[in-house]
């Protein structure tokens, strides 16, 4: 295969996705590895490199056709130093120089490294719901909450690559202590993890966020309905904060919680229409992400392809 491609690597707390993505955004080949936290991160990088080589062999893709490698990882990170700094769900990787470690295997290729939400925002600009937007915010609501910011026609990444860590906006200080130590962070009260935790406390048993939505929408449990409505309100509050701060033309919401569908988007749109400060901000479209499957891979690969466009 002579078509050039980018290697996308999406590092997560439980699994790492690896794939080859061409310059049209098509995933040519992909695989996943468990993110083994019982071994040093450098050993995990060795496994990733071996998986890239095996994937190329299996797919009949020339390694020499790779334009570069893009890495997306949960923050906090430091893109200047190429380090995974302190992600709560990967404590074994704190302070790990992931770019330098990967260069042991691919020193001849350019390696791009960004927060995973930032990479996903770039993917939505490249191929997804934000293709026509020059100012937008991409929000992912899943295990946690994060954002990628695209403003004035470019990504806003901050001094160390951590712009958009919006999950730690304080939304409701009365809602308990977040894992970061602050009171009532957005992630603590409105992420998928938060929904399951709060529902479990009400029901007295473990419960998934998917079950919470099912109980709410079916009318089987008024407590779940009240909880879901409160979560939608919290998501609306966060969106209004971002709209008031950044004045985007579009807000894109992705991640597992976004897949609940129209009920979420209608509730958030109504909240924004009521409470955004600027009258034009009240009309900001709130839309679902277009890239769900392989979004992490495509986002990581976009770091390479969009750079060379």
PDB file of C-alpha atoms in Angstrom:
ATOM      1  CA  UNK A   1       0.000   0.000   0.000  1.00  0.00           C
ATOM      2  CA  UNK A   2       1.607   3.283  -1.099  1.00  0.00           C
ATOM      3  CA  UNK A   3      -0.908   5.635   0.505  1.00  0.00           C
ATOM      4  CA  UNK A   4       0.677   7.725   3.246  1.00  0.00           C
ATOM      5  CA  UNK A   5      -0.812   7.520   6.701  1.00  0.00           C
ATOM      6  CA  UNK A   6      -0.437   8.741  10.266  1.00  0.00           C
ATOM      7  CA  UNK A   7      -0.069   6.515  13.286  1.00  0.00           C
ATOM      8  CA  UNK A   8      -2.631   7.415  15.929  1.00  0.00           C
ATOM      9  CA  UNK A   9      -2.090   6.329  19.529  1.00  0.00           C
ATOM     10  CA  UNK A  10      -4.845   7.020  22.059  1.00  0.00           C
ATOM     11  CA  UNK A  11      -3.647   6.225  25.579  1.00  0.00           C
ATOM     12  CA  UNK A  12      -6.383   5.580  28.126  1.00  0.00           C
ATOM     13  CA  UNK A  13      -6.620   4.343  31.686  1.00  0.00           C
ATOM     14  CA  UNK A  14      -7.807   0.868  30.705  1.00  0.00           C
ATOM     15  CA  UNK A  15      -6.837   0.460  27.051  1.00  0.00           C
ATOM     16  CA  UNK A  16      -4.628   2.003  24.400  1.00  0.00           C
ATOM     17  CA  UNK A  17      -5.951   2.216  20.850  1.00  0.00           C
ATOM     18  CA  UNK A  18      -3.510   2.169  17.936  1.00  0.00           C
ATOM     19  CA  UNK A  19      -4.345   2.738  14.311  1.00  0.00           C
ATOM     20  CA  UNK A  20      -3.257   3.895  10.879  1.00  0.00           C
ATOM     21  CA  UNK A  21      -5.338   6.740   9.461  1.00  0.00           C
ATOM     22  CA  UNK A  22      -4.972   8.085   5.929  1.00  0.00           C
ATOM     23  CA  UNK A  23      -5.127  11.756   4.965  1.00  0.00           C
ATOM     24  CA  UNK A  24      -8.841  11.442   4.255  1.00  0.00           C
ATOM     25  CA  UNK A  25      -9.564  10.271   7.784  1.00  0.00           C
ATOM     26  CA  UNK A  26     -10.145   6.607   6.925  1.00  0.00           C
ATOM     27  CA  UNK A  27      -8.908   4.114   9.508  1.00  0.00           C
ATOM     28  CA  UNK A  28      -6.822   1.678   7.481  1.00  0.00           C
ATOM     29  CA  UNK A  29      -6.027  -0.699  10.347  1.00  0.00           C
ATOM     30  CA  UNK A  30      -6.378  -0.673  14.103  1.00  0.00           C
ATOM     31  CA  UNK A  31      -5.790  -2.644  17.263  1.00  0.00           C
ATOM     32  CA  UNK A  32      -6.050  -2.182  21.010  1.00  0.00           C
ATOM     33  CA  UNK A  33      -3.849  -3.130  23.939  1.00  0.00           C
ATOM     34  CA  UNK A  34      -4.771  -3.275  27.600  1.00  0.00           C
ATOM     35  CA  UNK A  35      -3.031  -0.393  29.377  1.00  0.00           C
ATOM     36  CA  UNK A  36      -1.124  -2.657  31.738  1.00  0.00           C
ATOM     37  CA  UNK A  37      -0.493  -0.685  34.912  1.00  0.00           C
ATOM     38  CA  UNK A  38       1.488  -3.535  36.500  1.00  0.00           C
ATOM     39  CA  UNK A  39       4.493  -2.797  34.250  1.00  0.00           C
ATOM     40  CA  UNK A  40       6.553   0.395  33.956  1.00  0.00           C
ATOM     41  CA  UNK A  41       5.259   2.875  31.357  1.00  0.00           C
ATOM     42  CA  UNK A  42       8.426   2.363  29.314  1.00  0.00           C
ATOM     43  CA  UNK A  43       7.519  -1.321  28.984  1.00  0.00           C
ATOM     44  CA  UNK A  44       4.045  -0.332  27.862  1.00  0.00           C
ATOM     45  CA  UNK A  45       5.589   1.932  25.222  1.00  0.00           C
ATOM     46  CA  UNK A  46       7.668  -1.034  24.040  1.00  0.00           C
ATOM     47  CA  UNK A  47       4.433  -2.998  23.617  1.00  0.00           C
ATOM     48  CA  UNK A  48       2.842  -0.119  21.714  1.00  0.00           C
ATOM     49  CA  UNK A  49       5.808   0.073  19.339  1.00  0.00           C
ATOM     50  CA  UNK A  50       5.696  -3.683  18.809  1.00  0.00           C
ATOM     51  CA  UNK A  51       1.966  -3.468  18.113  1.00  0.00           C
ATOM     52  CA  UNK A  52       2.550  -0.740  15.512  1.00  0.00           C
ATOM     53  CA  UNK A  53       5.082  -2.931  13.721  1.00  0.00           C
ATOM     54  CA  UNK A  54       2.787  -5.967  13.871  1.00  0.00           C
ATOM     55  CA  UNK A  55      -0.172  -3.940  12.631  1.00  0.00           C
ATOM     56  CA  UNK A  56       1.854  -2.726   9.653  1.00  0.00           C
ATOM     57  CA  UNK A  57       2.888  -6.273   8.819  1.00  0.00           C
ATOM     58  CA  UNK A  58      -0.647  -7.648   9.152  1.00  0.00           C
ATOM     59  CA  UNK A  59      -2.167  -4.866   7.042  1.00  0.00           C
ATOM     60  CA  UNK A  60       0.544  -4.954   4.387  1.00  0.00           C
ATOM     61  CA  UNK A  61       1.363  -1.307   5.070  1.00  0.00           C
ATOM     62  CA  UNK A  62       4.901  -0.009   4.631  1.00  0.00           C
ATOM     63  CA  UNK A  63       6.232   1.548   7.810  1.00  0.00           C
ATOM     64  CA  UNK A  64       8.153   3.971   5.597  1.00  0.00           C
ATOM     65  CA  UNK A  65       4.804   5.442   4.436  1.00  0.00           C
ATOM     66  CA  UNK A  66       4.060   6.839   7.883  1.00  0.00           C
ATOM     67  CA  UNK A  67       4.071  10.656   7.949  1.00  0.00           C
ATOM     68  CA  UNK A  68       4.304  10.835  11.711  1.00  0.00           C
ATOM     69  CA  UNK A  69       2.854   9.696  15.008  1.00  0.00           C
ATOM     70  CA  UNK A  70       0.145  11.449  16.982  1.00  0.00           C
ATOM     71  CA  UNK A  71      -0.420  10.689  20.658  1.00  0.00           C
ATOM     72  CA  UNK A  72      -3.493  11.641  22.644  1.00  0.00           C
ATOM     73  CA  UNK A  73      -3.421  11.140  26.405  1.00  0.00           C
ATOM     74  CA  UNK A  74      -5.434  12.215  29.433  1.00  0.00           C
ATOM     75  CA  UNK A  75      -4.228  15.308  31.254  1.00  0.00           C
ATOM     76  CA  UNK A  76      -2.611  16.910  32.993  1.00  0.00           C
ATOM     77  CA  UNK A  77       0.201  16.598  30.457  1.00  0.00           C
ATOM     78  CA  UNK A  78       3.125  18.791  29.442  1.00  0.00           C
ATOM     79  CA  UNK A  79       3.424  19.059  25.682  1.00  0.00           C
ATOM     80  CA  UNK A  80       6.595  21.164  25.913  1.00  0.00           C
ATOM     81  CA  UNK A  81       8.372  18.374  27.760  1.00  0.00           C
ATOM     82  CA  UNK A  82       6.466  15.522  26.100  1.00  0.00           C
ATOM     83  CA  UNK A  83       5.348  14.237  29.488  1.00  0.00           C
ATOM     84  CA  UNK A  84       2.231  12.667  30.922  1.00  0.00           C
ATOM     85  CA  UNK A  85       2.210  14.656  34.144  1.00  0.00           C
ATOM     86  CA  UNK A  86      -0.540  13.649  36.558  1.00  0.00           C
ATOM     87  CA  UNK A  87      -3.699  12.025  35.135  1.00  0.00           C
ATOM     88  CA  UNK A  88      -5.828  10.738  38.039  1.00  0.00           C
ATOM     89  CA  UNK A  89      -6.580   7.433  36.300  1.00  0.00           C
ATOM     90  CA  UNK A  90      -2.934   6.674  35.400  1.00  0.00           C
ATOM     91  CA  UNK A  91      -0.906   7.313  38.564  1.00  0.00           C
ATOM     92  CA  UNK A  92       1.827   4.918  37.433  1.00  0.00           C
ATOM     93  CA  UNK A  93       2.520   7.223  34.464  1.00  0.00           C
ATOM     94  CA  UNK A  94       2.944  10.455  36.448  1.00  0.00           C
ATOM     95  CA  UNK A  95       5.935  12.400  35.174  1.00  0.00           C
ATOM     96  CA  UNK A  96       6.573   9.912  32.362  1.00  0.00           C
ATOM     97  CA  UNK A  97       8.343  11.280  29.218  1.00  0.00           C
ATOM     98  CA  UNK A  98       6.147   9.445  26.719  1.00  0.00           C
ATOM     99  CA  UNK A  99       7.454  11.226  23.612  1.00  0.00           C
ATOM    100  CA  UNK A 100      11.103  10.580  24.458  1.00  0.00           C
ATOM    101  CA  UNK A 101      10.307   6.962  25.254  1.00  0.00           C
ATOM    102  CA  UNK A 102       8.579   6.436  21.897  1.00  0.00           C
ATOM    103  CA  UNK A 103      11.506   8.088  20.097  1.00  0.00           C
ATOM    104  CA  UNK A 104      13.596   5.076  21.154  1.00  0.00           C
ATOM    105  CA  UNK A 105      11.625   3.180  18.510  1.00  0.00           C
ATOM    106  CA  UNK A 106      10.615   5.942  16.082  1.00  0.00           C
ATOM    107  CA  UNK A 107      13.278   8.605  16.309  1.00  0.00           C
ATOM    108  CA  UNK A 108      13.057   9.163  12.538  1.00  0.00           C
ATOM    109  CA  UNK A 109       9.407  10.264  12.643  1.00  0.00           C
ATOM    110  CA  UNK A 110       7.840  13.493  13.907  1.00  0.00           C
ATOM    111  CA  UNK A 111       5.804  12.823  17.048  1.00  0.00           C
ATOM    112  CA  UNK A 112       2.908  15.088  18.047  1.00  0.00           C
ATOM    113  CA  UNK A 113       1.431  14.996  21.536  1.00  0.00           C
ATOM    114  CA  UNK A 114      -1.713  16.613  22.919  1.00  0.00           C
ATOM    115  CA  UNK A 115      -4.408  16.190  25.511  1.00  0.00           C
ATOM    116  CA  UNK A 116      -6.948  13.666  24.228  1.00  0.00           C
ATOM    117  CA  UNK A 117      -9.832  16.176  24.290  1.00  0.00           C
ATOM    118  CA  UNK A 118      -7.751  18.669  22.305  1.00  0.00           C
ATOM    119  CA  UNK A 119      -6.981  15.983  19.742  1.00  0.00           C
ATOM    120  CA  UNK A 120     -10.678  15.079  19.514  1.00  0.00           C
ATOM    121  CA  UNK A 121     -11.552  18.745  18.927  1.00  0.00           C
ATOM    122  CA  UNK A 122      -9.113  18.822  16.018  1.00  0.00           C
ATOM    123  CA  UNK A 123     -10.701  15.662  14.612  1.00  0.00           C
ATOM    124  CA  UNK A 124     -14.168  17.257  14.785  1.00  0.00           C
ATOM    125  CA  UNK A 125     -12.774  20.269  12.901  1.00  0.00           C
ATOM    126  CA  UNK A 126     -11.091  18.053  10.320  1.00  0.00           C
ATOM    127  CA  UNK A 127     -13.877  15.568   9.635  1.00  0.00           C
ATOM    128  CA  UNK A 128     -16.741  16.020  12.047  1.00  0.00           C
ATOM    129  CA  UNK A 129     -19.410  18.348  13.365  1.00  0.00           C
ATOM    130  CA  UNK A 130     -17.203  21.475  13.383  1.00  0.00           C
ATOM    131  CA  UNK A 131     -15.874  21.423   9.820  1.00  0.00           C
ATOM    132  CA  UNK A 132     -17.324  24.840   9.022  1.00  0.00           C
ATOM    133  CA  UNK A 133     -16.557  26.484  12.375  1.00  0.00           C
ATOM    134  CA  UNK A 134     -13.589  28.703  13.178  1.00  0.00           C
ATOM    135  CA  UNK A 135     -14.589  29.203  16.839  1.00  0.00           C
ATOM    136  CA  UNK A 136     -15.972  26.223  18.736  1.00  0.00           C
ATOM    137  CA  UNK A 137     -15.625  24.219  21.922  1.00  0.00           C
ATOM    138  CA  UNK A 138     -15.628  20.420  21.946  1.00  0.00           C
ATOM    139  CA  UNK A 139     -16.700  18.929  25.284  1.00  0.00           C
ATOM    140  CA  UNK A 140     -16.314  15.265  26.153  1.00  0.00           C
ATOM    141  CA  UNK A 141     -18.529  13.947  28.957  1.00  0.00           C
ATOM    142  CA  UNK A 142     -17.598  10.408  29.861  1.00  0.00           C
ATOM    143  CA  UNK A 143     -15.563   9.018  32.766  1.00  0.00           C
ATOM    144  CA  UNK A 144     -14.585  12.640  33.327  1.00  0.00           C
ATOM    145  CA  UNK A 145     -15.220  15.942  31.574  1.00  0.00           C
ATOM    146  CA  UNK A 146     -12.725  17.741  29.361  1.00  0.00           C
ATOM    147  CA  UNK A 147     -12.720  20.133  26.433  1.00  0.00           C
ATOM    148  CA  UNK A 148     -10.809  21.111  23.345  1.00  0.00           C
ATOM    149  CA  UNK A 149     -10.900  24.774  22.359  1.00  0.00           C
ATOM    150  CA  UNK A 150     -10.674  25.962  18.756  1.00  0.00           C
ATOM    151  CA  UNK A 151     -10.679  29.750  18.523  1.00  0.00           C
ATOM    152  CA  UNK A 152      -9.799  32.186  15.780  1.00  0.00           C
ATOM    153  CA  UNK A 153      -9.087  29.319  13.406  1.00  0.00           C
ATOM    154  CA  UNK A 154      -6.610  27.464  15.614  1.00  0.00           C
ATOM    155  CA  UNK A 155      -6.374  25.180  18.595  1.00  0.00           C
ATOM    156  CA  UNK A 156      -5.914  26.876  21.948  1.00  0.00           C
ATOM    157  CA  UNK A 157      -3.693  24.562  23.969  1.00  0.00           C
ATOM    158  CA  UNK A 158      -2.157  26.795  26.643  1.00  0.00           C
ATOM    159  CA  UNK A 159       1.400  26.955  27.942  1.00  0.00           C
ATOM    160  CA  UNK A 160       1.700  23.224  28.669  1.00  0.00           C
ATOM    161  CA  UNK A 161      -1.133  21.693  26.630  1.00  0.00           C
ATOM    162  CA  UNK A 162      -3.763  21.711  29.360  1.00  0.00           C
ATOM    163  CA  UNK A 163      -6.150  24.428  28.183  1.00  0.00           C
ATOM    164  CA  UNK A 164      -9.665  23.028  28.322  1.00  0.00           C
ATOM    165  CA  UNK A 165      -9.458  21.158  31.609  1.00  0.00           C
ATOM    166  CA  UNK A 166     -12.998  22.339  32.244  1.00  0.00           C
ATOM    167  CA  UNK A 167     -13.998  19.339  34.331  1.00  0.00           C
ATOM    168  CA  UNK A 168     -12.633  21.245  37.278  1.00  0.00           C
ATOM    169  CA  UNK A 169     -14.759  24.337  36.909  1.00  0.00           C
ATOM    170  CA  UNK A 170     -16.512  24.691  40.256  1.00  0.00           C
ATOM    171  CA  UNK A 171     -20.241  24.442  39.515  1.00  0.00           C
ATOM    172  CA  UNK A 172     -21.841  23.621  42.884  1.00  0.00           C
ATOM    173  CA  UNK A 173     -19.609  23.968  45.977  1.00  0.00           C
ATOM    174  CA  UNK A 174     -22.276  22.257  48.112  1.00  0.00           C
ATOM    175  CA  UNK A 175     -22.001  19.048  46.092  1.00  0.00           C
ATOM    176  CA  UNK A 176     -19.022  17.483  47.874  1.00  0.00           C
ATOM    177  CA  UNK A 177     -15.280  17.207  47.412  1.00  0.00           C
ATOM    178  CA  UNK A 178     -13.899  16.334  43.987  1.00  0.00           C
ATOM    179  CA  UNK A 179     -10.878  14.061  43.634  1.00  0.00           C
ATOM    180  CA  UNK A 180      -8.851  17.209  42.874  1.00  0.00           C
ATOM    181  CA  UNK A 181      -9.667  18.609  46.317  1.00  0.00           C
ATOM    182  CA  UNK A 182     -12.016  21.397  45.235  1.00  0.00           C
ATOM    183  CA  UNK A 183     -15.695  21.448  46.115  1.00  0.00           C
ATOM    184  CA  UNK A 184     -18.335  20.646  43.514  1.00  0.00           C
ATOM    185  CA  UNK A 185     -16.336  20.429  40.280  1.00  0.00           C
ATOM    186  CA  UNK A 186     -18.252  19.917  37.022  1.00  0.00           C
ATOM    187  CA  UNK A 187     -16.695  16.470  36.571  1.00  0.00           C
ATOM    188  CA  UNK A 188     -17.621  15.497  40.133  1.00  0.00           C
ATOM    189  CA  UNK A 189     -21.328  16.176  39.559  1.00  0.00           C
ATOM    190  CA  UNK A 190     -22.052  15.679  35.843  1.00  0.00           C
ATOM    191  CA  UNK A 191     -19.696  13.057  34.332  1.00  0.00           C
ATOM    192  CA  UNK A 192     -20.747   9.480  33.653  1.00  0.00           C
ATOM    193  CA  UNK A 193     -18.820   8.435  36.749  1.00  0.00           C
ATOM    194  CA  UNK A 194     -20.634  11.075  38.799  1.00  0.00           C
ATOM    195  CA  UNK A 195     -24.044   9.980  37.558  1.00  0.00           C
ATOM    196  CA  UNK A 196     -23.349   6.367  38.533  1.00  0.00           C
ATOM    197  CA  UNK A 197     -21.949   7.375  41.928  1.00  0.00           C
ATOM    198  CA  UNK A 198     -24.866   9.602  42.863  1.00  0.00           C
ATOM    199  CA  UNK A 199     -27.428   7.080  41.657  1.00  0.00           C
ATOM    200  CA  UNK A 200     -25.703   4.307  43.598  1.00  0.00           C
ATOM    201  CA  UNK A 201     -25.969   6.376  46.776  1.00  0.00           C
ATOM    202  CA  UNK A 202     -29.704   6.869  46.181  1.00  0.00           C
ATOM    203  CA  UNK A 203     -30.444   3.264  45.215  1.00  0.00           C
ATOM    204  CA  UNK A 204     -28.107   1.581  47.681  1.00  0.00           C
ATOM    205  CA  UNK A 205     -26.502  -0.594  45.014  1.00  0.00           C
ATOM    206  CA  UNK A 206     -24.001  -0.308  42.172  1.00  0.00           C
ATOM    207  CA  UNK A 207     -25.541   1.115  39.028  1.00  0.00           C
ATOM    208  CA  UNK A 208     -24.264   2.197  35.596  1.00  0.00           C
ATOM    209  CA  UNK A 209     -25.013   5.587  34.094  1.00  0.00           C
ATOM    210  CA  UNK A 210     -26.807   3.774  31.245  1.00  0.00           C
ATOM    211  CA  UNK A 211     -29.206   2.179  33.742  1.00  0.00           C
ATOM    212  CA  UNK A 212     -29.767   5.556  35.398  1.00  0.00           C
ATOM    213  CA  UNK A 213     -30.944   7.037  32.100  1.00  0.00           C
ATOM    214  CA  UNK A 214     -33.146   4.005  31.409  1.00  0.00           C
ATOM    215  CA  UNK A 215     -34.813   4.288  34.819  1.00  0.00           C
ATOM    216  CA  UNK A 216     -35.301   8.011  34.354  1.00  0.00           C
ATOM    217  CA  UNK A 217     -36.727   7.985  30.847  1.00  0.00           C
ATOM    218  CA  UNK A 218     -39.009   4.993  31.512  1.00  0.00           C
ATOM    219  CA  UNK A 219     -40.556   6.748  34.483  1.00  0.00           C
ATOM    220  CA  UNK A 220     -39.690   3.830  36.776  1.00  0.00           C
ATOM    221  CA  UNK A 221     -37.906   5.922  39.396  1.00  0.00           C
ATOM    222  CA  UNK A 222     -38.645   9.569  40.174  1.00  0.00           C
ATOM    223  CA  UNK A 223     -35.318   9.881  42.014  1.00  0.00           C
ATOM    224  CA  UNK A 224     -33.440   8.951  38.837  1.00  0.00           C
ATOM    225  CA  UNK A 225     -35.533  11.401  36.832  1.00  0.00           C
ATOM    226  CA  UNK A 226     -34.680  14.166  39.285  1.00  0.00           C
ATOM    227  CA  UNK A 227     -31.002  13.227  39.200  1.00  0.00           C
ATOM    228  CA  UNK A 228     -30.860  13.206  35.389  1.00  0.00           C
ATOM    229  CA  UNK A 229     -32.621  16.560  35.181  1.00  0.00           C
ATOM    230  CA  UNK A 230     -30.111  17.988  37.655  1.00  0.00           C
ATOM    231  CA  UNK A 231     -27.206  16.596  35.625  1.00  0.00           C
ATOM    232  CA  UNK A 232     -28.601  18.145  32.443  1.00  0.00           C
ATOM    233  CA  UNK A 233     -28.864  21.464  34.313  1.00  0.00           C
ATOM    234  CA  UNK A 234     -25.247  21.150  35.468  1.00  0.00           C
ATOM    235  CA  UNK A 235     -24.139  20.471  31.886  1.00  0.00           C
ATOM    236  CA  UNK A 236     -26.074  23.539  30.822  1.00  0.00           C
ATOM    237  CA  UNK A 237     -24.332  25.631  33.493  1.00  0.00           C
ATOM    238  CA  UNK A 238     -20.926  24.504  32.243  1.00  0.00           C
ATOM    239  CA  UNK A 239     -21.857  25.277  28.646  1.00  0.00           C
ATOM    240  CA  UNK A 240     -23.067  28.764  29.590  1.00  0.00           C
ATOM    241  CA  UNK A 241     -19.769  29.353  31.406  1.00  0.00           C
ATOM    242  CA  UNK A 242     -17.825  28.364  28.292  1.00  0.00           C
ATOM    243  CA  UNK A 243     -20.050  30.417  25.993  1.00  0.00           C
ATOM    244  CA  UNK A 244     -19.735  33.489  28.211  1.00  0.00           C
ATOM    245  CA  UNK A 245     -15.950  33.021  28.407  1.00  0.00           C
ATOM    246  CA  UNK A 246     -15.037  32.065  24.839  1.00  0.00           C
ATOM    247  CA  UNK A 247     -17.921  33.312  22.645  1.00  0.00           C
ATOM    248  CA  UNK A 248     -17.901  30.240  20.360  1.00  0.00           C
ATOM    249  CA  UNK A 249     -20.133  29.889  17.321  1.00  0.00           C
ATOM    250  CA  UNK A 250     -20.718  26.221  18.147  1.00  0.00           C
ATOM    251  CA  UNK A 251     -20.524  23.784  21.053  1.00  0.00           C
ATOM    252  CA  UNK A 252     -19.933  20.119  20.212  1.00  0.00           C
ATOM    253  CA  UNK A 253     -20.578  17.502  22.896  1.00  0.00           C
ATOM    254  CA  UNK A 254     -19.123  13.997  22.681  1.00  0.00           C
ATOM    255  CA  UNK A 255     -18.263  11.165  25.052  1.00  0.00           C
ATOM    256  CA  UNK A 256     -20.418   8.374  26.422  1.00  0.00           C
ATOM    257  CA  UNK A 257     -22.968  10.560  28.203  1.00  0.00           C
ATOM    258  CA  UNK A 258     -23.679  12.460  24.963  1.00  0.00           C
ATOM    259  CA  UNK A 259     -25.048   9.263  23.468  1.00  0.00           C
ATOM    260  CA  UNK A 260     -28.149   9.579  25.635  1.00  0.00           C
ATOM    261  CA  UNK A 261     -29.364  11.654  22.712  1.00  0.00           C
ATOM    262  CA  UNK A 262     -31.995  14.310  22.137  1.00  0.00           C
ATOM    263  CA  UNK A 263     -33.085  14.716  25.754  1.00  0.00           C
ATOM    264  CA  UNK A 264     -29.648  15.979  26.744  1.00  0.00           C
ATOM    265  CA  UNK A 265     -29.246  18.323  23.783  1.00  0.00           C
ATOM    266  CA  UNK A 266     -32.735  19.780  24.152  1.00  0.00           C
ATOM    267  CA  UNK A 267     -32.242  20.424  27.872  1.00  0.00           C
ATOM    268  CA  UNK A 268     -28.842  22.057  27.394  1.00  0.00           C
ATOM    269  CA  UNK A 269     -30.028  24.126  24.430  1.00  0.00           C
ATOM    270  CA  UNK A 270     -32.968  25.400  26.520  1.00  0.00           C
ATOM    271  CA  UNK A 271     -30.662  26.277  29.426  1.00  0.00           C
ATOM    272  CA  UNK A 272     -28.236  28.141  27.172  1.00  0.00           C
ATOM    273  CA  UNK A 273     -31.105  29.994  25.478  1.00  0.00           C
ATOM    274  CA  UNK A 274     -32.241  31.211  28.891  1.00  0.00           C
ATOM    275  CA  UNK A 275     -29.001  32.014  30.697  1.00  0.00           C
ATOM    276  CA  UNK A 276     -26.177  32.851  28.256  1.00  0.00           C
ATOM    277  CA  UNK A 277     -25.315  36.489  28.834  1.00  0.00           C
ATOM    278  CA  UNK A 278     -24.920  37.679  25.249  1.00  0.00           C
ATOM    279  CA  UNK A 279     -28.180  37.499  23.236  1.00  0.00           C
ATOM    280  CA  UNK A 280     -26.229  35.963  20.344  1.00  0.00           C
ATOM    281  CA  UNK A 281     -24.715  33.442  22.767  1.00  0.00           C
ATOM    282  CA  UNK A 282     -28.200  32.235  23.650  1.00  0.00           C
ATOM    283  CA  UNK A 283     -28.505  30.973  20.087  1.00  0.00           C
ATOM    284  CA  UNK A 284     -25.261  28.983  20.146  1.00  0.00           C
ATOM    285  CA  UNK A 285     -25.929  25.580  18.534  1.00  0.00           C
ATOM    286  CA  UNK A 286     -25.287  22.661  20.898  1.00  0.00           C
ATOM    287  CA  UNK A 287     -24.663  19.622  18.687  1.00  0.00           C
ATOM    288  CA  UNK A 288     -23.497  16.019  19.084  1.00  0.00           C
ATOM    289  CA  UNK A 289     -20.015  14.998  18.012  1.00  0.00           C
ATOM    290  CA  UNK A 290     -19.942  13.314  14.624  1.00  0.00           C
ATOM    291  CA  UNK A 291     -16.967  11.070  15.372  1.00  0.00           C
ATOM    292  CA  UNK A 292     -17.831   8.414  17.928  1.00  0.00           C
ATOM    293  CA  UNK A 293     -16.194   5.167  16.905  1.00  0.00           C
ATOM    294  CA  UNK A 294     -12.414   5.546  16.599  1.00  0.00           C
ATOM    295  CA  UNK A 295     -12.612   9.208  17.651  1.00  0.00           C
ATOM    296  CA  UNK A 296      -9.493   8.866  19.789  1.00  0.00           C
ATOM    297  CA  UNK A 297      -7.487   7.326  16.981  1.00  0.00           C
ATOM    298  CA  UNK A 298      -8.661   9.855  14.416  1.00  0.00           C
ATOM    299  CA  UNK A 299      -7.973  12.694  16.835  1.00  0.00           C
ATOM    300  CA  UNK A 300      -4.412  11.504  17.454  1.00  0.00           C
ATOM    301  CA  UNK A 301      -3.808  11.031  13.730  1.00  0.00           C
ATOM    302  CA  UNK A 302      -5.302  14.467  13.026  1.00  0.00           C
ATOM    303  CA  UNK A 303      -2.395  15.979  14.963  1.00  0.00           C
ATOM    304  CA  UNK A 304      -0.168  14.737  12.146  1.00  0.00           C
ATOM    305  CA  UNK A 305      -2.384  15.223   9.100  1.00  0.00           C
ATOM    306  CA  UNK A 306      -3.703  18.697   9.938  1.00  0.00           C
ATOM    307  CA  UNK A 307      -0.146  19.887  10.631  1.00  0.00           C
ATOM    308  CA  UNK A 308       0.930  18.856   7.121  1.00  0.00           C
ATOM    309  CA  UNK A 309      -2.116  20.088   5.219  1.00  0.00           C
TER     310      UNK A 309
END
